[in-house]
Amino acid sequence: MAHQAHAYHMVDPSPWPLTGAIAALLMTSGLAIWFHSNSTVLMTIGLILLLLTMIQWWRDIIREGTFQGHHTPPVQKGLRYGMILFITSEVFFFLGFFWAFYHSSLAPTPELGGCWPPSGVITLDPFEVPLLNTAVLLASGVTVTWAHHSIMEGERKQAIHSLTLTILLGFYFTFLQAMEYYEAPFTIADGVYGSTFFVATGFHGLHVIIGSTFLAVCLIRQIQYHFTSEHHFGFEAAAWYWHFVDVVWLFLYVSIYWWGS
Amino acid sequence: MYYKFSGITQKLAGSSSSTAYAPQGLRPVVPAESSTMIFATPTKVVSEAGPVVEYLGANKVPDFQRIFQTSDNIPVHLKRGVPDRLLYRTTMALTVGGALYCLVALYIAAQPRNK
C-alpha cells in the first residue's frame, strides 16, 4: 500500500451504492407492479437486495473503522457531522407530521364538528398505556447513558448489561404500542384524526424499531470488543438517535395523546 | 477570653470556652505511620493482573486487524475471502437479474390490455 501522508480515509471502490440504487428501483417498481398485476415478486427481490446491501455496506464500515483504523479523529468528525445532519433531517420529517396535526386540530373544520377530537372519535386515555410508554422511553434514556458511561470507563460487563436493558425497554415500548394499535377505537381511515395519529405515531414506532436495531448492533459489537473507552462513535450515534426518538415521543405524547384528547 | 488556633489564618483567634478545649486547628494525635490505602474500586494495574477472566468470549479484534490490514490490494468488501465473494456474487446476481426482470415487468405492465 502506498504511503499516506494525511489522516483522511480514501475509500476502496465499493459496489454497494450501485446495489442499493438498484434495490430502490426494484422496490418502487415492485410496488407499482404489485398494484398493477398483484405480484409481489419484484418488490420482494428489491427488499432482499436492500437488506443484503445494508448488511454488507455497514459490515465494511466496521472493517474500515475497527479493523483497518481508517476512522481517525478528522474522519470521526465527518461522521459526527453526518449523523447530526441526518438527525436534523429526521427532525424536519417529523415536523411535517406535527404541522399536519396542528393544522387540523387548532382550527377544526365544520366537517369535523368544529371541535378536536372530531365529534364521534373516542380517543385513547393518555394516562393509561401512553404514560407507561413515556416512562419506559425515559427509563431507556437513563440506561443508554449508563451504557455510555460504562463504555467510557471500560466497565465491559456493566456496558453489556445496561445496553441489553435499553434494548429490552425498546422492545417493550414496541410491544405496548402494538397493543395500543390493536385496541384503538379508531382507524387510520377515520378522517384526519386517525390519519394524523397513525402516521405520526406509526413513523415514530418505525424509528423506535430502527433505533432498537441500531442499539442491538452496538450490543453485538460491544460483546465483540469493538468499542474502546476512547473510540466508540458507532455507539454514540446510536445513543443520539435513541435520544432523538425519545424526544419525538415526548412531543407526540404532549401534543397528540394529551392535548389532542 | 479563650483562644483557639485557626486553621485558615494560622493565627490564634478568639473563641468560646468549649471550642478552646477541643481545638479544630490542632490535631490531638498525629499518626506516626500512614494508614493503609483503601481504593474505591478494585484497581486494574495491567502488570499486576493475572489471567483475565473474559466475559462473553475473548477479544478477537487484534486478529481481525491483522487480517484486514494485510496489503494485498483486495478491496475491503472481498478481504475475508470465500464467504465475502459468495455474498458479493449473490448480491450482484440479484442486482443484474433484478434490474433486467424489472425492465421486462415494467414493459409488460405498460402494454395496454386489448379487448
Short mmCIF file of C-alpha atoms in Angstrom, two decimals:
data_model
loop_
_atom_site.label_atom_id
_atom_site.label_comp_id
_atom_site.label_asym_id
_atom_site.label_seq_id
_atom_site.Cartn_x
_atom_site.Cartn_y
_atom_site.Cartn_z
CA MET A 1 0.00 0.00 0.00
CA ALA A 2 1.30 3.45 -0.92
CA HIS A 3 2.35 5.68 1.94
CA GLN A 4 -0.40 8.04 3.07
CA ALA A 5 0.67 11.44 4.41
CA HIS A 6 -2.74 12.61 5.64
CA ALA A 7 -5.39 11.48 8.16
CA TYR A 8 -8.33 11.20 5.76
CA HIS A 9 -9.98 8.00 4.64
CA MET A 10 -9.53 7.11 0.96
CA VAL A 11 -12.31 4.55 0.48
CA ASP A 12 -11.94 1.47 -1.72
CA PRO A 13 -14.19 1.31 -4.80
CA SER A 14 -17.46 -0.14 -3.49
CA PRO A 15 -20.35 -1.93 -5.22
CA TRP A 16 -22.89 -1.02 -2.51
CA PRO A 17 -24.08 2.36 -3.85
CA LEU A 18 -24.97 0.60 -7.12
CA THR A 19 -26.71 -2.38 -5.48
CA GLY A 20 -28.54 0.00 -3.12
CA ALA A 21 -29.76 2.14 -6.01
CA ILE A 22 -30.99 -0.92 -7.92
CA ALA A 23 -32.68 -2.15 -4.73
CA ALA A 24 -34.57 1.18 -4.56
CA LEU A 25 -35.55 0.83 -8.24
CA LEU A 26 -36.80 -2.71 -7.69
CA MET A 27 -38.76 -1.82 -4.57
CA THR A 28 -40.52 1.21 -6.12
CA SER A 29 -41.17 -0.55 -9.44
CA GLY A 30 -42.17 -3.64 -7.46
CA LEU A 31 -44.75 -1.58 -5.58
CA ALA A 32 -46.21 -0.36 -8.90
CA ILE A 33 -46.20 -3.92 -10.29
CA TRP A 34 -47.89 -5.13 -7.09
CA PHE A 35 -50.68 -2.57 -7.53
CA HIS A 36 -50.88 -3.24 -11.27
CA SER A 37 -50.68 -7.05 -11.52
CA ASN A 38 -50.97 -8.24 -7.89
CA SER A 39 -47.50 -9.83 -7.83
CA THR A 40 -45.03 -9.08 -5.03
CA VAL A 41 -42.06 -10.91 -6.64
CA LEU A 42 -40.21 -7.78 -7.81
CA MET A 43 -40.76 -5.95 -4.53
CA THR A 44 -39.50 -8.96 -2.55
CA ILE A 45 -36.35 -9.15 -4.70
CA GLY A 46 -35.84 -5.42 -4.08
CA LEU A 47 -36.28 -5.87 -0.33
CA ILE A 48 -33.81 -8.78 -0.19
CA LEU A 49 -31.31 -6.76 -2.24
CA LEU A 50 -31.74 -3.77 0.07
CA LEU A 51 -31.11 -5.95 3.13
CA LEU A 52 -28.03 -7.55 1.53
CA THR A 53 -26.70 -4.08 0.65
CA MET A 54 -27.26 -2.72 4.16
CA ILE A 55 -25.63 -5.73 5.84
CA GLN A 56 -22.54 -5.69 3.62
CA TRP A 57 -22.10 -1.91 3.46
CA TRP A 58 -22.25 -1.47 7.23
CA ARG A 59 -20.10 -4.60 7.71
CA ASP A 60 -17.46 -2.90 5.52
CA ILE A 61 -17.68 0.31 7.57
CA ILE A 62 -16.97 -1.75 10.72
CA ARG A 63 -14.00 -3.31 8.91
CA GLU A 64 -12.69 0.10 7.84
CA GLY A 65 -13.18 1.72 11.23
CA THR A 66 -12.43 -1.00 13.78
CA PHE A 67 -10.11 -3.34 11.87
CA GLN A 68 -8.25 -1.05 9.45
CA GLY A 69 -8.10 2.08 11.59
CA HIS A 70 -9.39 4.47 8.93
CA HIS A 71 -11.65 6.32 11.39
CA THR A 72 -9.03 8.80 12.56
CA PRO A 73 -10.12 11.87 14.60
CA PRO A 74 -10.79 14.04 11.47
CA VAL A 75 -12.74 11.17 9.88
CA GLN A 76 -14.76 10.74 13.09
CA LYS A 77 -15.53 14.46 12.96
CA GLY A 78 -17.01 13.96 9.49
CA LEU A 79 -19.09 11.03 10.77
CA ARG A 80 -20.35 13.23 13.61
CA TYR A 81 -21.42 15.96 11.18
CA GLY A 82 -23.08 13.32 9.02
CA MET A 83 -25.10 11.92 11.91
CA ILE A 84 -26.07 15.42 13.11
CA LEU A 85 -27.31 16.33 9.61
CA PHE A 86 -29.19 13.03 9.34
CA ILE A 87 -30.96 13.53 12.67
CA THR A 88 -31.72 17.16 11.70
CA SER A 89 -33.38 15.93 8.52
CA GLU A 90 -35.38 13.48 10.64
CA VAL A 91 -36.48 16.34 12.90
CA PHE A 92 -37.92 18.13 9.86
CA PHE A 93 -39.56 14.90 8.69
CA PHE A 94 -41.48 14.73 11.98
CA LEU A 95 -42.09 18.49 11.92
CA GLY A 96 -44.21 17.88 8.80
CA PHE A 97 -46.48 15.46 10.66
CA PHE A 98 -46.80 17.78 13.64
CA TRP A 99 -47.67 20.58 11.20
CA ALA A 100 -50.42 18.44 9.69
CA PHE A 101 -51.72 17.60 13.18
CA TYR A 102 -51.79 21.21 14.42
CA HIS A 103 -53.17 22.47 11.11
CA SER A 104 -56.12 20.10 11.52
CA SER A 105 -56.62 20.42 15.27
CA LEU A 106 -56.07 24.12 16.07
CA ALA A 107 -58.90 25.25 13.74
CA PRO A 108 -61.11 22.17 13.27
CA THR A 109 -63.29 22.44 10.17
CA PRO A 110 -67.10 22.31 10.34
CA GLU A 111 -66.93 18.82 8.81
CA LEU A 112 -65.20 17.62 11.99
CA GLY A 113 -67.89 19.20 14.13
CA GLY A 114 -65.77 22.29 14.76
CA CYS A 115 -64.06 20.54 17.66
CA TRP A 116 -60.99 18.42 18.43
CA PRO A 117 -61.00 15.47 18.82
CA PRO A 118 -63.54 15.38 15.97
CA SER A 119 -67.07 14.55 17.05
CA GLY A 120 -67.63 10.79 17.17
CA VAL A 121 -63.95 9.92 17.70
CA ILE A 122 -63.23 8.17 21.00
CA THR A 123 -59.57 8.84 21.86
CA LEU A 124 -57.08 6.80 23.89
CA ASP A 125 -56.67 7.74 27.55
CA PRO A 126 -53.25 9.46 27.79
CA PHE A 127 -52.85 8.42 31.44
CA GLU A 128 -53.01 4.70 30.75
CA VAL A 129 -50.59 2.89 28.39
CA PRO A 130 -49.21 6.08 26.72
CA LEU A 131 -48.00 7.32 30.13
CA LEU A 132 -46.35 3.95 30.76
CA ASN A 133 -44.73 4.23 27.32
CA THR A 134 -43.38 7.66 28.29
CA ALA A 135 -41.88 6.17 31.45
CA VAL A 136 -40.42 3.23 29.50
CA LEU A 137 -38.71 5.52 26.96
CA LEU A 138 -37.41 7.89 29.65
CA ALA A 139 -36.01 4.89 31.55
CA SER A 140 -34.33 3.65 28.37
CA GLY A 141 -32.74 7.11 28.03
CA VAL A 142 -31.24 6.59 31.51
CA THR A 143 -29.96 3.08 30.73
CA VAL A 144 -28.37 4.20 27.44
CA THR A 145 -26.48 6.92 29.36
CA TRP A 146 -25.44 4.29 31.89
CA ALA A 147 -24.14 2.18 28.96
CA HIS A 148 -22.22 5.16 27.56
CA HIS A 149 -20.50 5.88 30.88
CA SER A 150 -19.73 2.17 31.30
CA ILE A 151 -18.04 2.10 27.88
CA MET A 152 -16.08 5.28 28.68
CA GLU A 153 -14.86 3.79 31.97
CA GLY A 154 -14.05 0.38 30.47
CA GLU A 155 -16.73 -1.39 32.51
CA ARG A 156 -17.38 -4.12 29.96
CA LYS A 157 -19.90 -6.13 31.97
CA GLN A 158 -21.97 -3.13 33.01
CA ALA A 159 -21.96 -1.79 29.45
CA ILE A 160 -23.35 -5.10 28.14
CA HIS A 161 -25.99 -5.27 30.86
CA SER A 162 -27.18 -1.67 30.51
CA LEU A 163 -27.25 -1.89 26.71
CA THR A 164 -29.29 -5.11 26.93
CA LEU A 165 -31.67 -3.36 29.31
CA THR A 166 -32.05 -0.43 26.88
CA ILE A 167 -32.89 -2.78 24.00
CA LEU A 168 -35.40 -4.69 26.15
CA LEU A 169 -37.09 -1.41 27.10
CA GLY A 170 -37.22 -0.53 23.39
CA PHE A 171 -38.89 -3.84 22.58
CA TYR A 172 -41.30 -3.36 25.50
CA PHE A 173 -42.28 0.04 24.07
CA THR A 174 -42.89 -1.51 20.63
CA PHE A 175 -44.95 -4.29 22.21
CA LEU A 176 -47.09 -1.79 24.16
CA GLN A 177 -47.61 0.35 21.04
CA ALA A 178 -48.70 -2.73 19.07
CA MET A 179 -51.22 -3.49 21.84
CA GLU A 180 -52.47 0.11 21.72
CA TYR A 181 -52.89 -0.06 17.95
CA TYR A 182 -54.83 -3.30 18.30
CA GLU A 183 -57.09 -1.84 20.99
CA ALA A 184 -57.54 1.62 19.40
CA PRO A 185 -61.23 2.54 18.94
CA PHE A 186 -60.44 4.44 15.68
CA THR A 187 -58.58 3.54 12.47
CA ILE A 188 -56.25 5.31 10.04
CA ALA A 189 -59.28 5.70 7.74
CA ASP A 190 -61.37 7.56 10.38
CA GLY A 191 -60.79 11.00 8.94
CA VAL A 192 -57.99 13.40 9.77
CA TYR A 193 -57.77 12.34 13.42
CA GLY A 194 -56.92 8.74 12.56
CA SER A 195 -54.64 9.79 9.69
CA THR A 196 -52.53 12.21 11.69
CA PHE A 197 -52.49 9.90 14.73
CA PHE A 198 -51.40 6.74 12.95
CA VAL A 199 -48.99 8.38 10.51
CA ALA A 200 -47.18 10.33 13.27
CA THR A 201 -47.12 7.54 15.89
CA GLY A 202 -46.52 4.90 13.20
CA PHE A 203 -43.42 6.61 11.85
CA HIS A 204 -42.28 7.12 15.43
CA GLY A 205 -42.77 3.39 16.07
CA LEU A 206 -40.75 2.62 12.94
CA HIS A 207 -37.97 4.82 14.28
CA VAL A 208 -38.07 3.01 17.64
CA ILE A 209 -37.64 -0.30 15.77
CA ILE A 210 -34.72 1.16 13.76
CA GLY A 211 -33.17 2.58 16.95
CA SER A 212 -33.54 -0.76 18.75
CA THR A 213 -31.83 -2.49 15.80
CA PHE A 214 -29.03 0.10 15.84
CA LEU A 215 -28.55 -0.47 19.60
CA ALA A 216 -28.67 -4.26 19.11
CA VAL A 217 -25.83 -3.97 16.56
CA CYS A 218 -23.95 -1.91 19.16
CA LEU A 219 -24.55 -4.63 21.77
CA ILE A 220 -23.10 -7.30 19.45
CA ARG A 221 -20.12 -5.03 18.72
CA GLN A 222 -19.63 -4.32 22.44
CA ILE A 223 -19.62 -8.08 23.18
CA GLN A 224 -17.00 -8.50 20.40
CA TYR A 225 -14.71 -5.82 21.93
CA HIS A 226 -15.17 -3.30 19.08
CA PHE A 227 -15.61 -0.30 21.39
CA THR A 228 -12.77 1.22 23.37
CA SER A 229 -13.16 3.80 26.12
CA GLU A 230 -11.87 6.47 23.71
CA HIS A 231 -13.31 5.41 20.35
CA HIS A 232 -16.94 4.26 20.17
CA PHE A 233 -18.68 6.59 17.74
CA GLY A 234 -20.98 3.83 16.47
CA PHE A 235 -22.46 3.61 19.94
CA GLU A 236 -22.64 7.39 20.35
CA ALA A 237 -24.52 7.73 17.04
CA ALA A 238 -26.99 5.07 18.24
CA ALA A 239 -27.39 6.90 21.56
CA TRP A 240 -28.01 10.24 19.77
CA TYR A 241 -30.59 8.55 17.58
CA TRP A 242 -32.24 6.94 20.60
CA HIS A 243 -32.47 10.27 22.44
CA PHE A 244 -33.99 11.83 19.29
CA VAL A 245 -36.65 9.10 19.18
CA ASP A 246 -37.27 9.67 22.89
CA VAL A 247 -37.75 13.44 22.43
CA VAL A 248 -40.09 12.93 19.46
CA TRP A 249 -42.22 10.67 21.69
CA LEU A 250 -42.44 13.39 24.36
CA PHE A 251 -43.78 15.80 21.73
CA LEU A 252 -46.17 13.14 20.42
CA TYR A 253 -47.38 12.38 23.92
CA VAL A 254 -47.93 16.00 24.92
CA SER A 255 -49.46 17.05 21.56
CA ILE A 256 -51.44 14.13 20.17
CA TYR A 257 -52.18 11.91 23.18
CA TRP A 258 -52.65 14.52 25.91
CA TRP A 259 -53.61 17.92 24.42
CA GLY A 260 -55.23 16.26 21.40
CA SER A 261 -57.60 14.19 23.56
CA MET B 1 -11.19 35.23 76.99
CA TYR B 2 -10.46 31.93 75.35
CA TYR B 3 -8.45 31.33 72.23
CA LYS B 4 -8.21 28.65 69.58
CA PHE B 5 -5.82 28.11 66.71
CA SER B 6 -7.45 28.97 63.42
CA GLY B 7 -6.57 26.53 60.70
CA ILE B 8 -7.41 29.07 58.00
CA THR B 9 -5.45 32.14 59.13
CA GLN B 10 -2.79 30.12 61.00
CA LYS B 11 -3.20 32.51 63.94
CA LEU B 12 -4.86 32.47 67.33
CA ALA B 13 -8.41 33.67 67.29
CA GLY B 14 -11.00 34.32 69.95
CA SER B 15 -13.44 31.52 70.74
CA SER B 16 -15.83 30.15 73.34
CA SER B 17 -14.61 28.03 76.24
CA SER B 18 -15.89 24.74 74.82
CA THR B 19 -14.17 25.06 71.43
CA ALA B 20 -10.95 26.19 73.13
CA TYR B 21 -10.70 22.80 74.86
CA ALA B 22 -11.40 20.94 71.60
CA PRO B 23 -9.38 22.95 69.10
CA GLN B 24 -10.12 22.37 65.44
CA GLY B 25 -6.84 23.66 64.05
CA LEU B 26 -4.58 21.33 66.01
CA ARG B 27 -4.93 17.62 65.78
CA PRO B 28 -4.51 15.90 69.14
CA VAL B 29 -2.76 12.80 67.85
CA VAL B 30 -0.71 12.74 64.67
CA PRO B 31 -0.40 9.14 63.43
CA ALA B 32 3.25 8.15 63.09
CA GLU B 33 2.58 5.72 60.25
CA SER B 34 0.41 6.37 57.25
CA SER B 35 -2.69 4.26 57.24
CA THR B 36 -3.12 1.58 54.59
CA MET B 37 -4.64 2.93 51.39
CA ILE B 38 -8.18 1.90 50.57
CA PHE B 39 -9.17 2.08 46.92
CA ALA B 40 -12.72 2.84 45.89
CA THR B 41 -12.84 0.18 43.20
CA PRO B 42 -10.71 -2.89 42.50
CA THR B 43 -7.63 -1.47 40.83
CA LYS B 44 -6.61 -2.69 37.43
CA VAL B 45 -2.89 -2.41 37.05
CA VAL B 46 -2.02 -4.30 33.87
CA SER B 47 1.25 -5.70 35.23
CA GLU B 48 -0.41 -6.98 38.40
CA ALA B 49 -3.43 -8.50 36.72
CA GLY B 50 -3.32 -12.25 36.44
CA PRO B 51 -5.04 -14.27 33.72
CA VAL B 52 -8.14 -12.21 32.96
CA VAL B 53 -11.47 -13.99 33.04
CA GLU B 54 -13.12 -12.99 29.77
CA TYR B 55 -16.79 -12.11 29.99
CA LEU B 56 -18.71 -13.46 26.96
CA GLY B 57 -15.74 -14.62 24.91
CA ALA B 58 -12.21 -13.46 24.19
CA ASN B 59 -11.12 -10.34 22.31
CA LYS B 60 -10.56 -11.27 18.66
CA VAL B 61 -10.22 -7.69 17.39
CA PRO B 62 -6.38 -7.87 17.10
CA ASP B 63 -6.72 -10.99 14.90
CA PHE B 64 -9.21 -9.24 12.62
CA GLN B 65 -6.96 -6.19 12.49
CA ARG B 66 -4.14 -8.43 11.27
CA ILE B 67 -6.38 -9.98 8.60
CA PHE B 68 -7.81 -6.69 7.32
CA GLN B 69 -4.55 -4.74 7.42
CA THR B 70 -2.57 -7.09 5.16
CA SER B 71 -1.63 -5.19 2.00
CA ASP B 72 -2.79 -7.40 -0.88
CA ASN B 73 -4.73 -4.81 -2.93
CA ILE B 74 -8.02 -6.65 -2.33
CA PRO B 75 -10.92 -4.20 -1.72
CA VAL B 76 -12.41 -4.24 1.78
CA HIS B 77 -15.65 -5.93 0.70
CA LEU B 78 -13.77 -9.05 -0.52
CA LYS B 79 -10.95 -9.14 2.03
CA ARG B 80 -12.34 -12.06 4.04
CA GLY B 81 -12.06 -14.46 1.07
CA VAL B 82 -14.61 -17.12 0.04
CA PRO B 83 -17.60 -16.08 2.24
CA ASP B 84 -17.20 -12.48 1.07
CA ARG B 85 -17.02 -13.49 -2.59
CA LEU B 86 -20.08 -15.74 -2.21
CA LEU B 87 -22.16 -12.97 -0.63
CA TYR B 88 -20.91 -10.39 -3.15
CA ARG B 89 -21.74 -12.57 -6.15
CA THR B 90 -25.21 -13.39 -4.79
CA THR B 91 -25.87 -9.67 -4.34
CA MET B 92 -24.54 -8.81 -7.79
CA ALA B 93 -26.56 -11.60 -9.43
CA LEU B 94 -29.71 -10.27 -7.74
CA THR B 95 -28.80 -6.73 -8.86
CA VAL B 96 -28.32 -7.62 -12.53
CA GLY B 97 -31.12 -10.21 -12.67
CA GLY B 98 -33.50 -7.99 -10.74
CA ALA B 99 -32.79 -4.96 -12.95
CA LEU B 100 -33.49 -6.99 -16.13
CA TYR B 101 -36.62 -8.55 -14.62
CA CYS B 102 -37.73 -5.08 -13.56
CA LEU B 103 -37.38 -3.71 -17.10
CA VAL B 104 -39.36 -6.64 -18.52
CA ALA B 105 -42.08 -6.35 -15.86
CA LEU B 106 -42.43 -2.61 -16.42
CA TYR B 107 -42.55 -3.13 -20.21
CA ILE B 108 -45.32 -5.72 -19.86
CA ALA B 109 -47.20 -3.52 -17.40
CA ALA B 110 -47.00 -0.64 -19.90
CA GLN B 111 -48.78 -2.65 -22.64
CA PRO B 112 -52.44 -1.76 -22.92
CA ARG B 113 -54.78 -4.69 -22.36
CA ASN B 114 -56.77 -5.10 -25.57
CA LYS B 115 -60.29 -6.50 -25.72
#
